[in-house]
PDB file of C-alpha atoms in Angstrom:
ATOM      1  CA  UNK A   1      27.118  28.953  41.356  1.00  0.00           C
ATOM      2  CA  UNK A   2      24.519  26.507  39.609  1.00  0.00           C
ATOM      3  CA  UNK A   3      21.074  27.472  39.941  1.00  0.00           C
ATOM      4  CA  UNK A   4      18.114  25.237  40.416  1.00  0.00           C
ATOM      5  CA  UNK A   5      17.086  26.665  37.335  1.00  0.00           C
ATOM      6  CA  UNK A   6      19.875  26.007  35.364  1.00  0.00           C
ATOM      7  CA  UNK A   7      20.153  22.572  37.016  1.00  0.00           C
ATOM      8  CA  UNK A   8      16.270  21.935  34.962  1.00  0.00           C
ATOM      9  CA  UNK A   9      17.011  23.180  32.362  1.00  0.00           C
ATOM     10  CA  UNK A  10      20.240  21.200  32.070  1.00  0.00           C
ATOM     11  CA  UNK A  11      18.206  18.641  33.109  1.00  0.00           C
ATOM     12  CA  UNK A  12      16.048  18.538  30.396  1.00  0.00           C
ATOM     13  CA  UNK A  13      17.857  19.839  27.672  1.00  0.00           C
ATOM     14  CA  UNK A  14      20.328  15.897  28.739  1.00  0.00           C
ATOM     15  CA  UNK A  15      16.300  14.466  28.504  1.00  0.00           C
ATOM     16  CA  UNK A  16      16.032  16.544  24.851  1.00  0.00           C
ATOM     17  CA  UNK A  17      19.434  14.559  23.136  1.00  0.00           C
ATOM     18  CA  UNK A  18      19.189  11.618  25.095  1.00  0.00           C
ATOM     19  CA  UNK A  19      15.434  11.659  22.410  1.00  0.00           C
ATOM     20  CA  UNK A  20      17.692  12.175  19.935  1.00  0.00           C
ATOM     21  CA  UNK A  21      20.208  10.002  20.371  1.00  0.00           C
ATOM     22  CA  UNK A  22      16.449   7.756  20.960  1.00  0.00           C
ATOM     23  CA  UNK A  23      15.055   8.415  17.196  1.00  0.00           C
ATOM     24  CA  UNK A  24      17.790   8.039  15.396  1.00  0.00           C
ATOM     25  CA  UNK A  25      18.350   5.056  15.929  1.00  0.00           C
ATOM     26  CA  UNK A  26      14.249   4.114  15.197  1.00  0.00           C
ATOM     27  CA  UNK A  27      13.973   2.398  11.609  1.00  0.00           C
ATOM     28  CA  UNK A  28      12.025   5.494   9.672  1.00  0.00           C
ATOM     29  CA  UNK A  29       8.550   5.525   8.611  1.00  0.00           C
ATOM     30  CA  UNK A  30       8.078   5.099   4.799  1.00  0.00           C
ATOM     31  CA  UNK A  31       7.838   7.571   2.655  1.00  0.00           C
ATOM     32  CA  UNK A  32       5.546   4.973   0.247  1.00  0.00           C
ATOM     33  CA  UNK A  33       3.288   1.635   0.601  1.00  0.00           C
ATOM     34  CA  UNK A  34       2.962  -0.537  -2.782  1.00  0.00           C
ATOM     35  CA  UNK A  35      -0.899  -1.805  -0.741  1.00  0.00           C
ATOM     36  CA  UNK A  36      -2.125  -4.078  -3.895  1.00  0.00           C
ATOM     37  CA  UNK A  37      -4.002  -5.693  -5.999  1.00  0.00           C
ATOM     38  CA  UNK A  38      -2.589  -8.740  -4.784  1.00  0.00           C
ATOM     39  CA  UNK A  39      -1.085 -10.303  -8.085  1.00  0.00           C
ATOM     40  CA  UNK A  40      -1.069  -7.863  -9.602  1.00  0.00           C
ATOM     41  CA  UNK A  41       3.248  -7.209 -10.618  1.00  0.00           C
ATOM     42  CA  UNK A  42       3.838  -5.669  -6.746  1.00  0.00           C
ATOM     43  CA  UNK A  43       6.448  -8.437  -6.361  1.00  0.00           C
ATOM     44  CA  UNK A  44       8.015  -7.020  -9.448  1.00  0.00           C
ATOM     45  CA  UNK A  45       7.632  -3.719  -9.189  1.00  0.00           C
ATOM     46  CA  UNK A  46       8.799  -3.341  -5.950  1.00  0.00           C
ATOM     47  CA  UNK A  47      11.867  -4.796  -6.911  1.00  0.00           C
ATOM     48  CA  UNK A  48      12.584  -2.766  -9.632  1.00  0.00           C
ATOM     49  CA  UNK A  49      12.907   0.730  -7.358  1.00  0.00           C
ATOM     50  CA  UNK A  50      14.254  -1.091  -4.712  1.00  0.00           C
ATOM     51  CA  UNK A  51      17.124  -1.354  -6.923  1.00  0.00           C
ATOM     52  CA  UNK A  52      17.132   2.585  -7.439  1.00  0.00           C
ATOM     53  CA  UNK A  53      20.120   4.680  -5.427  1.00  0.00           C
ATOM     54  CA  UNK A  54      17.557   6.941  -3.535  1.00  0.00           C
ATOM     55  CA  UNK A  55      15.347   3.580  -2.198  1.00  0.00           C
ATOM     56  CA  UNK A  56      16.409   1.944   0.399  1.00  0.00           C
ATOM     57  CA  UNK A  57      13.327  -1.241   0.878  1.00  0.00           C
ATOM     58  CA  UNK A  58      12.378  -2.245   4.220  1.00  0.00           C
ATOM     59  CA  UNK A  59      13.968  -5.480   5.730  1.00  0.00           C
ATOM     60  CA  UNK A  60      10.739  -7.501   4.824  1.00  0.00           C
ATOM     61  CA  UNK A  61       8.447  -6.660   1.307  1.00  0.00           C
ATOM     62  CA  UNK A  62       4.767  -7.930   2.669  1.00  0.00           C
ATOM     63  CA  UNK A  63       5.120  -6.788   6.408  1.00  0.00           C
ATOM     64  CA  UNK A  64       1.188  -6.626   7.186  1.00  0.00           C
ATOM     65  CA  UNK A  65       1.420  -4.691   9.548  1.00  0.00           C
ATOM     66  CA  UNK A  66      -1.824  -2.354   9.490  1.00  0.00           C
ATOM     67  CA  UNK A  67      -4.169  -5.472   8.406  1.00  0.00           C
ATOM     68  CA  UNK A  68      -3.294  -8.416  10.890  1.00  0.00           C
ATOM     69  CA  UNK A  69      -0.801  -7.297  13.224  1.00  0.00           C
ATOM     70  CA  UNK A  70      -2.216  -3.859  14.159  1.00  0.00           C
ATOM     71  CA  UNK A  71      -2.198  -4.721  17.320  1.00  0.00           C
ATOM     72  CA  UNK A  72       1.498  -4.651  17.226  1.00  0.00           C
ATOM     73  CA  UNK A  73       3.349  -1.235  18.692  1.00  0.00           C
ATOM     74  CA  UNK A  74       4.020   1.459  16.243  1.00  0.00           C
ATOM     75  CA  UNK A  75       8.492   0.687  16.892  1.00  0.00           C
ATOM     76  CA  UNK A  76       7.163  -2.820  15.627  1.00  0.00           C
ATOM     77  CA  UNK A  77       6.690  -0.853  12.542  1.00  0.00           C
ATOM     78  CA  UNK A  78       9.220   0.998  12.353  1.00  0.00           C
ATOM     79  CA  UNK A  79      11.680  -1.719  13.451  1.00  0.00           C
ATOM     80  CA  UNK A  80      11.786  -2.993   8.945  1.00  0.00           C
ATOM     81  CA  UNK A  81      13.080   0.296   8.273  1.00  0.00           C
ATOM     82  CA  UNK A  82      16.870   1.332   8.512  1.00  0.00           C
ATOM     83  CA  UNK A  83      16.831   4.495  10.673  1.00  0.00           C
ATOM     84  CA  UNK A  84      17.543   7.731   8.517  1.00  0.00           C
ATOM     85  CA  UNK A  85      21.312   7.975   9.541  1.00  0.00           C
ATOM     86  CA  UNK A  86      21.632   4.220   8.064  1.00  0.00           C
ATOM     87  CA  UNK A  87      20.206   4.447   5.328  1.00  0.00           C
ATOM     88  CA  UNK A  88      22.323   4.843   1.755  1.00  0.00           C
ATOM     89  CA  UNK A  89      24.811   8.099   1.834  1.00  0.00           C
ATOM     90  CA  UNK A  90      25.605  10.790  -0.642  1.00  0.00           C
ATOM     91  CA  UNK A  91      22.131  10.735  -1.740  1.00  0.00           C
ATOM     92  CA  UNK A  92      18.440  11.683  -0.416  1.00  0.00           C
ATOM     93  CA  UNK A  93      16.802   8.295  -0.060  1.00  0.00           C
ATOM     94  CA  UNK A  94      13.041   6.893   0.478  1.00  0.00           C
ATOM     95  CA  UNK A  95      12.073   4.317   2.022  1.00  0.00           C
ATOM     96  CA  UNK A  96       8.615   2.023   1.678  1.00  0.00           C
ATOM     97  CA  UNK A  97       6.810  -1.433   1.540  1.00  0.00           C
ATOM     98  CA  UNK A  98       4.554  -3.283  -0.259  1.00  0.00           C
ATOM     99  CA  UNK A  99       1.508  -5.526   1.129  1.00  0.00           C
ATOM    100  CA  UNK A 100      -1.125  -6.154  -1.638  1.00  0.00           C
ATOM    101  CA  UNK A 101      -3.759  -7.539   1.120  1.00  0.00           C
ATOM    102  CA  UNK A 102      -4.295  -3.700   2.025  1.00  0.00           C
ATOM    103  CA  UNK A 103      -5.774  -2.532  -0.591  1.00  0.00           C
ATOM    104  CA  UNK A 104      -8.872  -4.944   0.212  1.00  0.00           C
ATOM    105  CA  UNK A 105      -8.577  -5.225   4.267  1.00  0.00           C
ATOM    106  CA  UNK A 106     -11.277  -3.087   4.781  1.00  0.00           C
ATOM    107  CA  UNK A 107     -10.119  -1.327   8.043  1.00  0.00           C
ATOM    108  CA  UNK A 108      -7.016  -0.403   6.028  1.00  0.00           C
ATOM    109  CA  UNK A 109      -6.667   2.732   4.437  1.00  0.00           C
ATOM    110  CA  UNK A 110      -8.131   4.836   8.439  1.00  0.00           C
ATOM    111  CA  UNK A 111      -5.056   3.265  10.002  1.00  0.00           C
ATOM    112  CA  UNK A 112      -3.023   4.311   7.153  1.00  0.00           C
ATOM    113  CA  UNK A 113      -4.174   7.422   7.609  1.00  0.00           C
ATOM    114  CA  UNK A 114      -3.987   8.119  10.653  1.00  0.00           C
ATOM    115  CA  UNK A 115      -0.775   6.536  11.012  1.00  0.00           C
ATOM    116  CA  UNK A 116       0.686   8.267   7.574  1.00  0.00           C
ATOM    117  CA  UNK A 117      -0.913  10.682   6.592  1.00  0.00           C
ATOM    118  CA  UNK A 118       1.632  12.420   4.102  1.00  0.00           C
ATOM    119  CA  UNK A 119       2.341   8.615   2.366  1.00  0.00           C
ATOM    120  CA  UNK A 120       2.542   7.959  -1.068  1.00  0.00           C
ATOM    121  CA  UNK A 121       0.552   4.880  -2.119  1.00  0.00           C
ATOM    122  CA  UNK A 122       0.661   3.000  -5.524  1.00  0.00           C
ATOM    123  CA  UNK A 123      -1.953   0.712  -6.708  1.00  0.00           C
ATOM    124  CA  UNK A 124      -1.727  -1.931  -9.101  1.00  0.00           C
ATOM    125  CA  UNK A 125      -4.895  -3.303 -11.371  1.00  0.00           C
ATOM    126  CA  UNK A 126      -5.029  -6.284 -13.068  1.00  0.00           C
ATOM    127  CA  UNK A 127      -7.804  -7.747 -15.788  1.00  0.00           C
ATOM    128  CA  UNK A 128      -9.975  -9.037 -12.826  1.00  0.00           C
ATOM    129  CA  UNK A 129     -10.523 -12.141 -14.005  1.00  0.00           C
ATOM    130  CA  UNK A 130      -6.914 -12.991 -14.571  1.00  0.00           C
ATOM    131  CA  UNK A 131      -5.607 -11.818 -11.170  1.00  0.00           C
ATOM    132  CA  UNK A 132      -8.455 -14.300  -9.780  1.00  0.00           C
ATOM    133  CA  UNK A 133      -6.831 -17.515 -11.187  1.00  0.00           C
ATOM    134  CA  UNK A 134      -3.679 -16.203 -10.322  1.00  0.00           C
ATOM    135  CA  UNK A 135      -4.670 -15.084  -7.441  1.00  0.00           C
ATOM    136  CA  UNK A 136      -6.539 -18.987  -6.992  1.00  0.00           C
ATOM    137  CA  UNK A 137      -3.325 -20.936  -7.994  1.00  0.00           C
ATOM    138  CA  UNK A 138      -1.149 -19.110  -5.832  1.00  0.00           C
ATOM    139  CA  UNK A 139      -3.252 -20.100  -2.868  1.00  0.00           C
ATOM    140  CA  UNK A 140      -2.785 -23.621  -4.741  1.00  0.00           C
ATOM    141  CA  UNK A 141       0.699 -23.568  -4.523  1.00  0.00           C
ATOM    142  CA  UNK A 142       0.815 -22.855  -0.916  1.00  0.00           C
ATOM    143  CA  UNK A 143      -1.315 -25.646   0.114  1.00  0.00           C
ATOM    144  CA  UNK A 144      -4.505 -23.430   1.662  1.00  0.00           C
ATOM    145  CA  UNK A 145      -6.743 -23.761  -1.756  1.00  0.00           C
ATOM    146  CA  UNK A 146      -8.177 -27.530  -2.822  1.00  0.00           C
ATOM    147  CA  UNK A 147     -10.984 -26.772  -4.381  1.00  0.00           C
ATOM    148  CA  UNK A 148     -10.977 -26.805  -8.613  1.00  0.00           C
ATOM    149  CA  UNK A 149     -11.654 -23.549  -9.979  1.00  0.00           C
ATOM    150  CA  UNK A 150     -15.141 -23.551 -11.209  1.00  0.00           C
ATOM    151  CA  UNK A 151     -16.434 -24.580  -7.525  1.00  0.00           C
ATOM    152  CA  UNK A 152     -14.200 -22.322  -5.628  1.00  0.00           C
ATOM    153  CA  UNK A 153     -15.057 -18.700  -7.419  1.00  0.00           C
ATOM    154  CA  UNK A 154     -19.037 -20.439  -7.025  1.00  0.00           C
ATOM    155  CA  UNK A 155     -18.205 -20.536  -2.598  1.00  0.00           C
ATOM    156  CA  UNK A 156     -16.723 -17.915  -2.970  1.00  0.00           C
ATOM    157  CA  UNK A 157     -19.647 -16.018  -1.184  1.00  0.00           C
ATOM    158  CA  UNK A 158     -20.101 -18.963   1.222  1.00  0.00           C
ATOM    159  CA  UNK A 159     -16.765 -18.957   2.270  1.00  0.00           C
ATOM    160  CA  UNK A 160     -15.926 -15.438   3.048  1.00  0.00           C
ATOM    161  CA  UNK A 161     -19.038 -13.710   4.348  1.00  0.00           C
ATOM    162  CA  UNK A 162     -17.327 -11.867   7.917  1.00  0.00           C
ATOM    163  CA  UNK A 163     -18.358  -9.197   8.738  1.00  0.00           C
ATOM    164  CA  UNK A 164     -15.900  -6.064   7.340  1.00  0.00           C
ATOM    165  CA  UNK A 165     -16.853  -5.061  11.326  1.00  0.00           C
ATOM    166  CA  UNK A 166     -15.338  -7.675  12.984  1.00  0.00           C
ATOM    167  CA  UNK A 167     -12.000  -6.903  11.133  1.00  0.00           C
ATOM    168  CA  UNK A 168     -11.781  -3.736  13.028  1.00  0.00           C
ATOM    169  CA  UNK A 169     -10.371  -5.446  16.029  1.00  0.00           C
ATOM    170  CA  UNK A 170      -6.472  -4.997  15.016  1.00  0.00           C
ATOM    171  CA  UNK A 171      -5.967  -8.528  16.179  1.00  0.00           C
ATOM    172  CA  UNK A 172      -8.616  -9.686  14.143  1.00  0.00           C
ATOM    173  CA  UNK A 173      -7.062 -11.849  11.055  1.00  0.00           C
ATOM    174  CA  UNK A 174      -9.344 -14.431   8.825  1.00  0.00           C
ATOM    175  CA  UNK A 175      -7.831 -16.482   6.955  1.00  0.00           C
ATOM    176  CA  UNK A 176     -10.897 -17.460   4.189  1.00  0.00           C
ATOM    177  CA  UNK A 177     -10.683 -13.100   3.860  1.00  0.00           C
ATOM    178  CA  UNK A 178      -7.193 -12.822   3.267  1.00  0.00           C
ATOM    179  CA  UNK A 179      -6.633 -16.688   0.780  1.00  0.00           C
ATOM    180  CA  UNK A 180     -10.738 -17.210  -0.929  1.00  0.00           C
ATOM    181  CA  UNK A 181     -11.265 -13.708  -1.941  1.00  0.00           C
ATOM    182  CA  UNK A 182     -10.856 -14.282  -5.209  1.00  0.00           C
ATOM    183  CA  UNK A 183     -13.546 -12.564  -6.806  1.00  0.00           C
ATOM    184  CA  UNK A 184     -14.129  -9.691  -4.165  1.00  0.00           C
ATOM    185  CA  UNK A 185     -10.521  -8.696  -4.845  1.00  0.00           C
ATOM    186  CA  UNK A 186     -11.071  -7.117  -8.157  1.00  0.00           C
ATOM    187  CA  UNK A 187     -14.053  -4.996  -6.895  1.00  0.00           C
ATOM    188  CA  UNK A 188     -11.911  -1.999  -7.302  1.00  0.00           C
ATOM    189  CA  UNK A 189     -13.698   1.135  -7.814  1.00  0.00           C
ATOM    190  CA  UNK A 190     -15.609  -0.007  -4.352  1.00  0.00           C
ATOM    191  CA  UNK A 191     -11.905  -0.208  -2.863  1.00  0.00           C
ATOM    192  CA  UNK A 192     -10.551   2.556  -4.455  1.00  0.00           C
ATOM    193  CA  UNK A 193     -13.508   5.377  -2.943  1.00  0.00           C
ATOM    194  CA  UNK A 194     -12.671   3.731   0.496  1.00  0.00           C
ATOM    195  CA  UNK A 195      -9.216   4.996   0.120  1.00  0.00           C
ATOM    196  CA  UNK A 196      -9.783   8.323  -1.937  1.00  0.00           C
ATOM    197  CA  UNK A 197     -12.341   9.152   1.192  1.00  0.00           C
ATOM    198  CA  UNK A 198      -8.760   9.479   3.814  1.00  0.00           C
ATOM    199  CA  UNK A 199      -6.495   9.994   0.896  1.00  0.00           C
ATOM    200  CA  UNK A 200      -6.547  12.804  -2.353  1.00  0.00           C
ATOM    201  CA  UNK A 201      -5.372  11.205  -5.322  1.00  0.00           C
ATOM    202  CA  UNK A 202      -2.431  13.675  -5.810  1.00  0.00           C
ATOM    203  CA  UNK A 203      -0.971  10.229  -2.882  1.00  0.00           C
ATOM    204  CA  UNK A 204      -2.045   7.947  -5.534  1.00  0.00           C
ATOM    205  CA  UNK A 205      -0.233   6.185  -8.742  1.00  0.00           C
ATOM    206  CA  UNK A 206      -3.035   4.037 -10.472  1.00  0.00           C
ATOM    207  CA  UNK A 207      -0.954   1.388 -13.103  1.00  0.00           C
ATOM    208  CA  UNK A 208      -2.498  -0.571 -14.733  1.00  0.00           C
ATOM    209  CA  UNK A 209      -0.528  -4.073 -14.534  1.00  0.00           C
ATOM    210  CA  UNK A 210      -0.762  -4.757 -18.743  1.00  0.00           C
ATOM    211  CA  UNK A 211       0.322  -2.125 -19.404  1.00  0.00           C
ATOM    212  CA  UNK A 212       3.267  -2.826 -16.701  1.00  0.00           C
ATOM    213  CA  UNK A 213       3.838  -5.423 -18.083  1.00  0.00           C
ATOM    214  CA  UNK A 214       4.019  -4.674 -21.757  1.00  0.00           C
ATOM    215  CA  UNK A 215       5.839  -1.901 -20.771  1.00  0.00           C
ATOM    216  CA  UNK A 216       7.905  -1.865 -17.579  1.00  0.00           C
ATOM    217  CA  UNK A 217      10.439   0.714 -18.162  1.00  0.00           C
ATOM    218  CA  UNK A 218       7.600   3.481 -19.111  1.00  0.00           C
ATOM    219  CA  UNK A 219       5.907   1.809 -15.916  1.00  0.00           C
ATOM    220  CA  UNK A 220       8.576   3.079 -13.523  1.00  0.00           C
ATOM    221  CA  UNK A 221       9.426   6.068 -14.516  1.00  0.00           C
ATOM    222  CA  UNK A 222       6.411   6.880 -13.757  1.00  0.00           C
ATOM    223  CA  UNK A 223       6.281   5.693 -10.715  1.00  0.00           C
ATOM    224  CA  UNK A 224       9.716   7.053  -9.771  1.00  0.00           C
ATOM    225  CA  UNK A 225       8.834   9.981 -10.394  1.00  0.00           C
ATOM    226  CA  UNK A 226       5.513  10.073  -8.114  1.00  0.00           C
ATOM    227  CA  UNK A 227       7.384   8.856  -5.265  1.00  0.00           C
ATOM    228  CA  UNK A 228       9.679  12.504  -6.349  1.00  0.00           C
ATOM    229  CA  UNK A 229      12.695  10.480  -7.425  1.00  0.00           C
ATOM    230  CA  UNK A 230      12.434  10.479 -11.497  1.00  0.00           C
ATOM    231  CA  UNK A 231      15.647   8.679 -13.013  1.00  0.00           C
ATOM    232  CA  UNK A 232      15.390   9.403 -16.890  1.00  0.00           C
ATOM    233  CA  UNK A 233      19.142   7.425 -17.774  1.00  0.00           C
ATOM    234  CA  UNK A 234      18.250   4.964 -14.546  1.00  0.00           C
ATOM    235  CA  UNK A 235      17.025   0.838 -15.321  1.00  0.00           C
ATOM    236  CA  UNK A 236      18.212  -1.743 -13.009  1.00  0.00           C
ATOM    237  CA  UNK A 237      19.918  -4.687 -13.519  1.00  0.00           C
ATOM    238  CA  UNK A 238      17.351  -5.864 -16.357  1.00  0.00           C
ATOM    239  CA  UNK A 239      13.349  -6.174 -15.765  1.00  0.00           C
ATOM    240  CA  UNK A 240      12.260  -9.880 -14.937  1.00  0.00           C
ATOM    241  CA  UNK A 241       8.954 -10.996 -14.129  1.00  0.00           C
ATOM    242  CA  UNK A 242       9.148 -11.851 -10.430  1.00  0.00           C
ATOM    243  CA  UNK A 243       6.362 -14.420  -8.664  1.00  0.00           C
ATOM    244  CA  UNK A 244       5.639 -16.035 -12.092  1.00  0.00           C
ATOM    245  CA  UNK A 245       5.624 -19.851 -11.729  1.00  0.00           C
ATOM    246  CA  UNK A 246       4.808 -20.921 -15.278  1.00  0.00           C
ATOM    247  CA  UNK A 247       1.716 -21.905 -17.506  1.00  0.00           C
ATOM    248  CA  UNK A 248      -1.477 -23.002 -15.873  1.00  0.00           C
ATOM    249  CA  UNK A 249      -4.273 -24.553 -18.048  1.00  0.00           C
ATOM    250  CA  UNK A 250      -6.562 -22.006 -19.372  1.00  0.00           C
ATOM    251  CA  UNK A 251      -9.486 -20.808 -17.922  1.00  0.00           C
ATOM    252  CA  UNK A 252     -12.030 -22.595 -20.265  1.00  0.00           C
ATOM    253  CA  UNK A 253     -13.586 -20.212 -22.362  1.00  0.00           C
ATOM    254  CA  UNK A 254     -17.918 -21.079 -20.096  1.00  0.00           C
ATOM    255  CA  UNK A 255     -16.102 -19.895 -17.227  1.00  0.00           C
ATOM    256  CA  UNK A 256     -14.029 -17.163 -18.711  1.00  0.00           C
ATOM    257  CA  UNK A 257     -17.348 -16.056 -19.834  1.00  0.00           C
ATOM    258  CA  UNK A 258     -19.087 -15.939 -16.683  1.00  0.00           C
ATOM    259  CA  UNK A 259     -16.548 -14.211 -14.157  1.00  0.00           C
ATOM    260  CA  UNK A 260     -15.853 -11.766 -17.874  1.00  0.00           C
ATOM    261  CA  UNK A 261     -19.920 -10.566 -17.202  1.00  0.00           C
ATOM    262  CA  UNK A 262     -20.058 -11.111 -13.260  1.00  0.00           C
ATOM    263  CA  UNK A 263     -17.136  -8.405 -13.301  1.00  0.00           C
ATOM    264  CA  UNK A 264     -18.360  -5.928 -15.885  1.00  0.00           C
ATOM    265  CA  UNK A 265     -20.307  -4.033 -13.997  1.00  0.00           C
ATOM    266  CA  UNK A 266     -17.223  -3.124 -11.651  1.00  0.00           C
ATOM    267  CA  UNK A 267     -15.235  -2.443 -14.310  1.00  0.00           C
ATOM    268  CA  UNK A 268     -17.462  -0.138 -15.614  1.00  0.00           C
ATOM    269  CA  UNK A 269     -17.704   1.834 -12.197  1.00  0.00           C
ATOM    270  CA  UNK A 270     -13.386   1.631 -12.300  1.00  0.00           C
ATOM    271  CA  UNK A 271     -13.630   3.605 -15.387  1.00  0.00           C
ATOM    272  CA  UNK A 272     -15.490   6.055 -14.357  1.00  0.00           C
ATOM    273  CA  UNK A 273     -13.899   6.892 -11.121  1.00  0.00           C
ATOM    274  CA  UNK A 274     -10.363   6.278 -13.352  1.00  0.00           C
ATOM    275  CA  UNK A 275     -11.653   8.684 -16.056  1.00  0.00           C
ATOM    276  CA  UNK A 276      -9.887   6.219 -18.753  1.00  0.00           C
ATOM    277  CA  UNK A 277     -10.766   2.203 -19.890  1.00  0.00           C
ATOM    278  CA  UNK A 278      -8.500   0.348 -18.798  1.00  0.00           C
ATOM    279  CA  UNK A 279      -8.974  -1.916 -21.258  1.00  0.00           C
ATOM    280  CA  UNK A 280     -11.114  -5.271 -19.679  1.00  0.00           C
TER     281      UNK A 280
END
């Protein structure tokens, strides 16, 4: 005879099995995230990593969950990642995404740490003058920017003036903060310090973009080792720079010198934080 206690135990076991089955079909949480910076080679690095047999890419490179879509559910975010059962078979497999706005968004460090405290983070940093100009050209191509570059950087403080507290609302989004932050995104030390309040330095790999552009194989090997997937004999199909849109006019020398002077103190702060000079 089945007792009430036996029946209750069987019901609980059935519920646990159902939950386990549902979890098996949920997308996995990512193991790593490339958090920025924008226009620093994140697309190329993510493309190379995604070709590795031990890495399953997300369904979309830039998901923007922790910055622009934090009002969505965790299930919405996980839907962009393959369930563990459907990942590449026969070997351990990692998954991750790359949303370069994460590095700059003031509330992403706390959000990501609360959700994925063990995640490994990759940060790519480029000469901030070159990054700002590349960012500007990107916004021109996308139709967001109509001002000349000199005017755009001169008016940045006027245009990008939202209070960080305003962006604390999970549904908040400010287009100017996202699109016109040419100079502010180059304050790398300030941003890294915010992230280090939530993540140990050992969880963050800092890559200097110029080194990546010059020696992609060496940088890729370091990234794979950092992710726990060292593979010295593996190479992607080819090393081709992604999101590179040809040649444009150089920044006028006077404006370049002005921007180099602007970033000088920020670069010194970064060198002190990193323990080495990035060479800018």
